[in-house]
mmCIF file of C-alpha atoms in Angstrom:
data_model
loop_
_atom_site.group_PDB
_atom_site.id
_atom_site.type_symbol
_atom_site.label_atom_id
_atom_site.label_comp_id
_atom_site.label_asym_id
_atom_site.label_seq_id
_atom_site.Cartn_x
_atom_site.Cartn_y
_atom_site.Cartn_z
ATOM 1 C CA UNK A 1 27.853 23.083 17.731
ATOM 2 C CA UNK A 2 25.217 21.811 14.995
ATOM 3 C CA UNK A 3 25.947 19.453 12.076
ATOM 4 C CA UNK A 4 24.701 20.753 9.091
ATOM 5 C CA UNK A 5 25.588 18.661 5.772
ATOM 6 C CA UNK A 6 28.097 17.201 6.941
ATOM 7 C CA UNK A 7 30.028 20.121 8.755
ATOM 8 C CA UNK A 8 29.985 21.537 11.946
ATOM 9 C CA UNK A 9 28.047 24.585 11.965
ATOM 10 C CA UNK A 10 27.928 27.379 14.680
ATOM 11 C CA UNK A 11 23.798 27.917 14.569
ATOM 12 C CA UNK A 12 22.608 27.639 17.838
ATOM 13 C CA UNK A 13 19.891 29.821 18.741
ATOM 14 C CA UNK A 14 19.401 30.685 14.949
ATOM 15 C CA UNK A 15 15.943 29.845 13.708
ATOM 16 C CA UNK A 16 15.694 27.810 10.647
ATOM 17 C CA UNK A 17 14.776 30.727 8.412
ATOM 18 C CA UNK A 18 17.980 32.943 10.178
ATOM 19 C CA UNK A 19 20.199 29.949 8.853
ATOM 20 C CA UNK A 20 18.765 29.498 5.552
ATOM 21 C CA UNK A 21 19.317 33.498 4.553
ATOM 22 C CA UNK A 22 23.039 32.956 5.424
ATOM 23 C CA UNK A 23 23.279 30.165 2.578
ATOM 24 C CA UNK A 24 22.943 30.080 -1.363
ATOM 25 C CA UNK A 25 20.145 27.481 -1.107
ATOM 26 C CA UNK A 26 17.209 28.285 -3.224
ATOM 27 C CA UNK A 27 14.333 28.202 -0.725
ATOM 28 C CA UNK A 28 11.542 26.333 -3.281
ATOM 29 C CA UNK A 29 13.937 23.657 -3.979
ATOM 30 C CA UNK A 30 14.897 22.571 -0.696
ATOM 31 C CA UNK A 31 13.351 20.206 2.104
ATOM 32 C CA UNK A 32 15.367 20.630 5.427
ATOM 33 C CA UNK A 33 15.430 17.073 8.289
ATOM 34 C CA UNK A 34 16.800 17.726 11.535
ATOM 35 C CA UNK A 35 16.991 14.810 14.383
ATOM 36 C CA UNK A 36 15.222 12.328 11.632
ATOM 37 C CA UNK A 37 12.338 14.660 11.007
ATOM 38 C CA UNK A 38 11.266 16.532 7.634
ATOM 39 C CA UNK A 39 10.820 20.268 9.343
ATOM 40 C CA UNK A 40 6.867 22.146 7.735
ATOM 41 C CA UNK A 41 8.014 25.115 5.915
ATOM 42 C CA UNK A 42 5.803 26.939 7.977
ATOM 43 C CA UNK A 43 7.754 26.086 10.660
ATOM 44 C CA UNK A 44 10.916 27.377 9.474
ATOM 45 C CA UNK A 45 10.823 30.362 11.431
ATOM 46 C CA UNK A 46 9.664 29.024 14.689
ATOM 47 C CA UNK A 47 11.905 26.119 14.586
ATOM 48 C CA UNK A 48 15.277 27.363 16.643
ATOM 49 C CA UNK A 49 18.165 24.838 16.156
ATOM 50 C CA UNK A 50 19.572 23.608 19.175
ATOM 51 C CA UNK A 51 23.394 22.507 20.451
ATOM 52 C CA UNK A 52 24.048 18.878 18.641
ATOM 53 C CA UNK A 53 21.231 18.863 16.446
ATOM 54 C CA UNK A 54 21.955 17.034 13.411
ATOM 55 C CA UNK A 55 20.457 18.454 9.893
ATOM 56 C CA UNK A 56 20.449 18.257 6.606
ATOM 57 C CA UNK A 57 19.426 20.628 3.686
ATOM 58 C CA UNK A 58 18.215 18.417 0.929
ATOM 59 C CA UNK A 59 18.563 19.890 -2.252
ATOM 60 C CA UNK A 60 16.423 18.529 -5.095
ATOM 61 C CA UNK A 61 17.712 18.561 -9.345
ATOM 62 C CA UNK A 62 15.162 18.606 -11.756
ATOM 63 C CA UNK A 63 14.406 16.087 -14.160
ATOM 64 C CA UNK A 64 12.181 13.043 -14.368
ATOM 65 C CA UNK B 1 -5.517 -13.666 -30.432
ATOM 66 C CA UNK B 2 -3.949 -14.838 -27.903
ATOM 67 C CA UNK B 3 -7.043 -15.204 -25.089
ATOM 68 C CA UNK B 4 -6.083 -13.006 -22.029
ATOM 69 C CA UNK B 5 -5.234 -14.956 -18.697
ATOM 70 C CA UNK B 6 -7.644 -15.583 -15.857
ATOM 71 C CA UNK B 7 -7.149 -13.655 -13.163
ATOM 72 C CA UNK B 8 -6.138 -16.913 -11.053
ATOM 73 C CA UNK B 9 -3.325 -17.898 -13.823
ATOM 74 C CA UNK B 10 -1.851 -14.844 -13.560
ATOM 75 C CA UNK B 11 -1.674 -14.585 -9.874
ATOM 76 C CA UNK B 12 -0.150 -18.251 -9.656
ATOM 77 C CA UNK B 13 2.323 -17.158 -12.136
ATOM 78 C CA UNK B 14 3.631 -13.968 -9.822
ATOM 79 C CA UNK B 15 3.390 -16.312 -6.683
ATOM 80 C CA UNK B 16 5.924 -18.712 -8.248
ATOM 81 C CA UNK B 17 8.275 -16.274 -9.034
ATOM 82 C CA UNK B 18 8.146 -13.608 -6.083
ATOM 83 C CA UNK B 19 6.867 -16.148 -3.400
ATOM 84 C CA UNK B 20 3.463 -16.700 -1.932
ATOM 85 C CA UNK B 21 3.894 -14.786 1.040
ATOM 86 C CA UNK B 22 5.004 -11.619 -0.520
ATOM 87 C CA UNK B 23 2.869 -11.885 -3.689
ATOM 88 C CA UNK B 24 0.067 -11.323 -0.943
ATOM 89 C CA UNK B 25 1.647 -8.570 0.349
ATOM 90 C CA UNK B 26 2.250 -6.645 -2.987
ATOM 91 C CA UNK B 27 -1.471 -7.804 -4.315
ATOM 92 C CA UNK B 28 -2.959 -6.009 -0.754
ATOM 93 C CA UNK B 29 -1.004 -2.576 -1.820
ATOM 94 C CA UNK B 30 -1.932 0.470 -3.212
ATOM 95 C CA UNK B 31 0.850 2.865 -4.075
ATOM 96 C CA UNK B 32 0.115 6.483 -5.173
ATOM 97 C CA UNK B 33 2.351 7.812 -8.339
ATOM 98 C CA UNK B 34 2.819 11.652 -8.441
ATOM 99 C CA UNK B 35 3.717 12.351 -11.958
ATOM 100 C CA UNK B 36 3.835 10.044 -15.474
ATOM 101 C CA UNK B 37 7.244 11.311 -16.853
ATOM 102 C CA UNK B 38 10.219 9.076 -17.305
ATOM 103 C CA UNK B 39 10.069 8.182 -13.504
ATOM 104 C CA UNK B 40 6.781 7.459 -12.879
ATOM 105 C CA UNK B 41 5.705 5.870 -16.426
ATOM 106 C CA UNK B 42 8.136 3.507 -15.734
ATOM 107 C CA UNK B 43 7.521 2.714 -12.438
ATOM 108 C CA UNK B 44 3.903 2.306 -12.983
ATOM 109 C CA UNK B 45 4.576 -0.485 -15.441
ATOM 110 C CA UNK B 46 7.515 -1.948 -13.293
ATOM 111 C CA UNK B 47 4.866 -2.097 -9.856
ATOM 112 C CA UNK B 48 1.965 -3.455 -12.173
ATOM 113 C CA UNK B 49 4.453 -6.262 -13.543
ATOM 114 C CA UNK B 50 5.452 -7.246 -9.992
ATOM 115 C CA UNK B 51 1.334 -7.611 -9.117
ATOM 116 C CA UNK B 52 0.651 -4.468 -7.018
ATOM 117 C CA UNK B 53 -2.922 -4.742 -6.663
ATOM 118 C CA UNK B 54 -3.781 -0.971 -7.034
ATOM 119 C CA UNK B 55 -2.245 2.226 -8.618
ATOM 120 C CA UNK B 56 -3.024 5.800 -8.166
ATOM 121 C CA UNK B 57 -1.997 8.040 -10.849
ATOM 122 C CA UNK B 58 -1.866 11.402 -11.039
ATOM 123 C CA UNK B 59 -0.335 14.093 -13.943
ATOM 124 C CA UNK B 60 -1.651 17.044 -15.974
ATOM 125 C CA UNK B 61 -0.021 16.716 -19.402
ATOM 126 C CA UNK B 62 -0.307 14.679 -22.637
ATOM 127 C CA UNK B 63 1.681 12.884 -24.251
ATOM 128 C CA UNK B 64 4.400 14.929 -26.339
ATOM 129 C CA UNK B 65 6.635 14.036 -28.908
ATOM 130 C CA UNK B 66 9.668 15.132 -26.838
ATOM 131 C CA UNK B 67 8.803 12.437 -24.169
ATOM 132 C CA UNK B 68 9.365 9.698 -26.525
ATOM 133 C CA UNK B 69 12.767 9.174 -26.203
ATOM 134 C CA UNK B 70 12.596 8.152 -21.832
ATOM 135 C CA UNK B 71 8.831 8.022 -21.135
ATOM 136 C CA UNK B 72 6.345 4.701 -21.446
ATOM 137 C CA UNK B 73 4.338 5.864 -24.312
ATOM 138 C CA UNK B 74 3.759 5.423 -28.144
ATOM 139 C CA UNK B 75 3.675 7.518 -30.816
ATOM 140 C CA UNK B 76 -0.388 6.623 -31.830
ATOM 141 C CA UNK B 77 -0.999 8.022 -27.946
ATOM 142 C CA UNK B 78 0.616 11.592 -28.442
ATOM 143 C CA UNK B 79 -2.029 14.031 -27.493
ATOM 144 C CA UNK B 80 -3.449 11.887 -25.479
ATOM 145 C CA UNK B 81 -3.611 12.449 -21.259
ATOM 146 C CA UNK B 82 -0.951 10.595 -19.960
ATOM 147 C CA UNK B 83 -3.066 9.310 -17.176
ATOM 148 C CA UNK B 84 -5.318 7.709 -19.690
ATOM 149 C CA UNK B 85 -2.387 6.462 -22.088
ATOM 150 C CA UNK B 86 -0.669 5.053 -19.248
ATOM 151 C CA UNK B 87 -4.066 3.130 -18.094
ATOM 152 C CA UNK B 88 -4.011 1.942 -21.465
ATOM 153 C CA UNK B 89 -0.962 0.384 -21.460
ATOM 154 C CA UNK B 90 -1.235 -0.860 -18.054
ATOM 155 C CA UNK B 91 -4.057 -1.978 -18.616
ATOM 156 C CA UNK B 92 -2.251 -4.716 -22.132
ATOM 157 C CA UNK B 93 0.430 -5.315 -19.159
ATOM 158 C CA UNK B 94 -1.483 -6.426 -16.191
ATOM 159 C CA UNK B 95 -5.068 -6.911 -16.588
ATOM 160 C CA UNK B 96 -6.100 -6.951 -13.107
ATOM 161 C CA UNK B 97 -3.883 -4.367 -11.664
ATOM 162 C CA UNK B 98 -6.722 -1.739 -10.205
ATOM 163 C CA UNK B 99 -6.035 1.513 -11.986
ATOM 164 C CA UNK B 100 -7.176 4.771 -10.248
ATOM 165 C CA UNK B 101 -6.526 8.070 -12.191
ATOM 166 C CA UNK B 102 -6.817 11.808 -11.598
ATOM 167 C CA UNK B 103 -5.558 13.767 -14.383
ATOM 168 C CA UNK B 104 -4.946 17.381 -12.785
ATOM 169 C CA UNK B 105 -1.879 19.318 -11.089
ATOM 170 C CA UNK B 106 -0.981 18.601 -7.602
ATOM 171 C CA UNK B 107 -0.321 21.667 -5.439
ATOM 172 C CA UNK B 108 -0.106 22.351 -2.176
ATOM 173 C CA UNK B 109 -3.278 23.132 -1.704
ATOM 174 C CA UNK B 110 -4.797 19.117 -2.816
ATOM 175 C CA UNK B 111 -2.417 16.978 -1.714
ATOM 176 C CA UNK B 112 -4.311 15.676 1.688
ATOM 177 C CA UNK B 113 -7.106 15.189 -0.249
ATOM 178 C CA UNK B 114 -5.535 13.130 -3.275
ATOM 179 C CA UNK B 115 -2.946 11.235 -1.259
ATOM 180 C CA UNK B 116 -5.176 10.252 1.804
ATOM 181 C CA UNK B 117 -5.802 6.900 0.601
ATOM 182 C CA UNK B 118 -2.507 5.241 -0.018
ATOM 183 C CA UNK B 119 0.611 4.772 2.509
ATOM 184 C CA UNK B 120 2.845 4.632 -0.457
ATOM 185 C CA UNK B 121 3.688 7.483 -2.493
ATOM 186 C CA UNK B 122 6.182 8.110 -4.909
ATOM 187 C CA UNK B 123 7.190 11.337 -6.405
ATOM 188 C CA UNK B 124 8.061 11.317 -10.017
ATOM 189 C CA UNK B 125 7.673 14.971 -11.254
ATOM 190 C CA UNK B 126 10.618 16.691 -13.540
ATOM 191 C CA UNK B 127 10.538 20.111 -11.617
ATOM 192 C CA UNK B 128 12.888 20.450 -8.941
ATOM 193 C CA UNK B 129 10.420 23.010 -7.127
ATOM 194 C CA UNK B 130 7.843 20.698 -7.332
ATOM 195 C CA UNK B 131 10.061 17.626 -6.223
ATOM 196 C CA UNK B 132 9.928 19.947 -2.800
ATOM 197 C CA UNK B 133 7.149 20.726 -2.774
ATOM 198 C CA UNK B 134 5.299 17.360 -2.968
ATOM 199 C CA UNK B 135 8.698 15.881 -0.265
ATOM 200 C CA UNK B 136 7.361 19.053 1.942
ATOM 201 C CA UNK B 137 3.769 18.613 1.938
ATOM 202 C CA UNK B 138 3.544 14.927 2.405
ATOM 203 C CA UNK B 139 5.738 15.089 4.754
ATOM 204 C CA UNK B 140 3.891 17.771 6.912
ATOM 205 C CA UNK B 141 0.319 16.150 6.337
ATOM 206 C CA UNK B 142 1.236 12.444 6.337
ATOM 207 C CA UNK B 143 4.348 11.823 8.551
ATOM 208 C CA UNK B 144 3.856 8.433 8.804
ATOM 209 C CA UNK B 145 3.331 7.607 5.160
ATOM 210 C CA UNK B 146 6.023 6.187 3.143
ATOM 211 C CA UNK B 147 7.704 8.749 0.360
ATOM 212 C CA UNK B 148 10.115 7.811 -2.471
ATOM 213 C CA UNK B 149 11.090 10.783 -4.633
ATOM 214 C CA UNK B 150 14.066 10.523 -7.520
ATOM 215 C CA UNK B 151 15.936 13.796 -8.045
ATOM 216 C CA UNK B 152 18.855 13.525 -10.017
ATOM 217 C CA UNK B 153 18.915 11.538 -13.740
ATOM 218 C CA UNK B 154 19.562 13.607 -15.983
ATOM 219 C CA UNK B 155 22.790 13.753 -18.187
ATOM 220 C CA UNK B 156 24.852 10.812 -19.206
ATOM 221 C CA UNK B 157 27.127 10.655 -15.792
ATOM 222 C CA UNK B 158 27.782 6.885 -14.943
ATOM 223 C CA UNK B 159 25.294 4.784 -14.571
ATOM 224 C CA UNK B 160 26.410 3.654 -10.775
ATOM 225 C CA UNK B 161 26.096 7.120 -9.230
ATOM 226 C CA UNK B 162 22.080 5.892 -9.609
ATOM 227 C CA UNK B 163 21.520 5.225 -5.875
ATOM 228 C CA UNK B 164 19.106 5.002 -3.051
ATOM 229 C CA UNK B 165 19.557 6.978 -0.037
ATOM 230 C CA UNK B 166 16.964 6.826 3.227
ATOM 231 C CA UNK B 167 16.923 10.022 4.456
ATOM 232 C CA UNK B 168 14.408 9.795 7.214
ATOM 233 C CA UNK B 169 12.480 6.789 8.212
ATOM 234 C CA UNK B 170 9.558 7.938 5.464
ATOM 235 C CA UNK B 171 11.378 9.354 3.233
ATOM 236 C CA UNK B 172 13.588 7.561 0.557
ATOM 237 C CA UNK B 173 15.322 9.473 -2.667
ATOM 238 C CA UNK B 174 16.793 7.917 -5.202
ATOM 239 C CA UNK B 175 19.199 9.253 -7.935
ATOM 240 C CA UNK B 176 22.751 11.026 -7.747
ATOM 241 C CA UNK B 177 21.163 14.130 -6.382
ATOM 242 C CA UNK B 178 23.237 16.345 -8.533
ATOM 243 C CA UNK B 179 22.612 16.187 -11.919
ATOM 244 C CA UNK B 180 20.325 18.946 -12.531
ATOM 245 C CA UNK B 181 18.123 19.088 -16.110
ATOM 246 C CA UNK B 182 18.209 22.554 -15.585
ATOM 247 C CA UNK B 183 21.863 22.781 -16.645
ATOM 248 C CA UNK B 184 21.030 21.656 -20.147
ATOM 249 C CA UNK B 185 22.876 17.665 -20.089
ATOM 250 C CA UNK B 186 19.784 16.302 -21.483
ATOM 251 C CA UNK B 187 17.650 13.286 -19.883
ATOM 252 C CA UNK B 188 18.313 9.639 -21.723
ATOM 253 C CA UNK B 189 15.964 7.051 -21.383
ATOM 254 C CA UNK B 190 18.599 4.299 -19.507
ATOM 255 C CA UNK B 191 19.850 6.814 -16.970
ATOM 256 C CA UNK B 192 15.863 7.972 -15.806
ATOM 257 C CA UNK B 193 14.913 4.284 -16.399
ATOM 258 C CA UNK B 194 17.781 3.403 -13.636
ATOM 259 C CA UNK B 195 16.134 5.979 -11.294
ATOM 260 C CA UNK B 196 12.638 4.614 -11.619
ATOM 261 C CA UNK B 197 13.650 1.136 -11.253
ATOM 262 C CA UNK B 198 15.454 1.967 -7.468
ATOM 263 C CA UNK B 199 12.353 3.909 -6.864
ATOM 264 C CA UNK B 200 9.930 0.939 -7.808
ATOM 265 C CA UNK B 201 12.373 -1.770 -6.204
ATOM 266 C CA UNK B 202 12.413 0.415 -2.847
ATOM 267 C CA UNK B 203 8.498 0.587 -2.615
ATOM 268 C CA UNK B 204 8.441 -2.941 -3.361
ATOM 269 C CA UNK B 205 11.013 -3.689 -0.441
ATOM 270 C CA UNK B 206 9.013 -1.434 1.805
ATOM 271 C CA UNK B 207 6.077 -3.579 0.871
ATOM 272 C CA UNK B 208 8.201 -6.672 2.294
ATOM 273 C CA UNK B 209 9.115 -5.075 5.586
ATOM 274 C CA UNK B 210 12.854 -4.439 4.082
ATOM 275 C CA UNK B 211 13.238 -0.492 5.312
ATOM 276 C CA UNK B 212 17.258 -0.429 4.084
ATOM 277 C CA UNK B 213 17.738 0.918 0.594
#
């Protein structure tokens, strides 16, 4: 199993990319860190999330 | 007219009241600011008060009459760039703070040239895409620089939701990450002021060696 956010996620073998298109997140808002790393977008679909990885979707809000 | 300090009266003056030791340290940095808004006009003053010895700013726009009510800006500099008005003011603040401007858009496509030069960089934009985008391609370029972004100020939620989270050993965000200006709760000066001021006092902490938020 994966923790994503939080919650335990069944996503192993998925790529990044295959997991983001099951989720509401709006792609050009979102940064994604898994094991303590900030994954390159263009990575997202090479990238294949492995048992216990831990990750996080960080969403960002405008204003400033 | 009151004459202007020497540049050896005010540096005595920040040693006494941050310390000698880490008045060096912030008078050696150079921190990058990616947008003049509400965030980064106010963090710009808030790191030249504390003695950073050089700034790096960086925004399109002028100054607008609807940024008067949270940004660092008067109303006799409306029109003006806000990398220049900022300078300006900076400039009144703390006369020997080094003041490096670029007044364009940062994309994608400039970032590793603009932010090659400093290991601290804050982002300070207002657009949630661009928030990303600037997080994403530092990130990817510069791994081993030092990010602090703010993304969520708007609205007038308490004050104490205002916080600073490390997210990765480079990258820092500080704000409630939730309050969106996108769903129309306005932006007030003390709630974006509160988000600056954790970004500024986190870069400043980095600057001691003090990595927790």
């Amino acid at each position: 199993m994966v923790k994503i956010n939080g919650n335990l996620v069944d996503a192993v073998g998925k790529t990044i990319s295959q997991y983001l298109q099951t989720t509401d997140y709006e792609q050009k808002r979102i940064a994604v860190e898994r094991n303590g790393e900030i994954v390159p977008k263009s990575k997202y679909s090479e990238v294949t999330i492995q048992d216990e990885d831990v990750i996080e979707v960080v969403s960002f809000v405008g204003g400033g | 007219m009151v004459e202007i300090p020497s540049k050896k009266e005010m540096y005595c003056a920040l040693e006494e009241r941050h310390g000698v030791e880490t008045q060096k340290k912030f008078s050696e940095a150079s921190v990058a600011i990616c947008g003049l808004g509400g965030l980064g006009s106010n963090i710009a003053i808030m790191l030249a008060r504390a003695g950073i010895g050089r700034l790096h700013l960086m925004d399109y726009d002028r100054v607008d009459i609807s940024n008067l009510n949270r940004q660092q800006y008067i109303v006799s500099q409306l029109g003006m760039y806000k990398t220049q008005a900022l300078r300006d003011t900076l400039h009144v603040i703390a006369p020997y703070c080094e003041v490096t401007i670029d007044t364009l858009r940062i994309t994608e496509q400039n970032i590793k040239e603009l932010l090659n030069d400093e290991k601290i960089i804050c982002e300070a934009f207002d657009k949630a895409e661009e928030k990303a985008m600037l997080v994403n391609g530092v990130m990817e370029n510069f791994p081993d620089k030092y990010l602090i972004s703010g993304s969520g100020m708007s609205g007038f939620s308490s004050a104490n939701s205002i916080r600073t989270r490390k997210v990765t050993d480079h990258l820092y965000i500080c704000g409630d990450e939730v309050s969106d200006m996108d769903d129309g709760i306005g932006l007030v000066a003390s709630r974006v002021t509160l988000c600056a001021a954790h970004q500024a006092h986190m870069i400043l902490r980095i600057l001691m060696q003090e990595y927790e938020p």
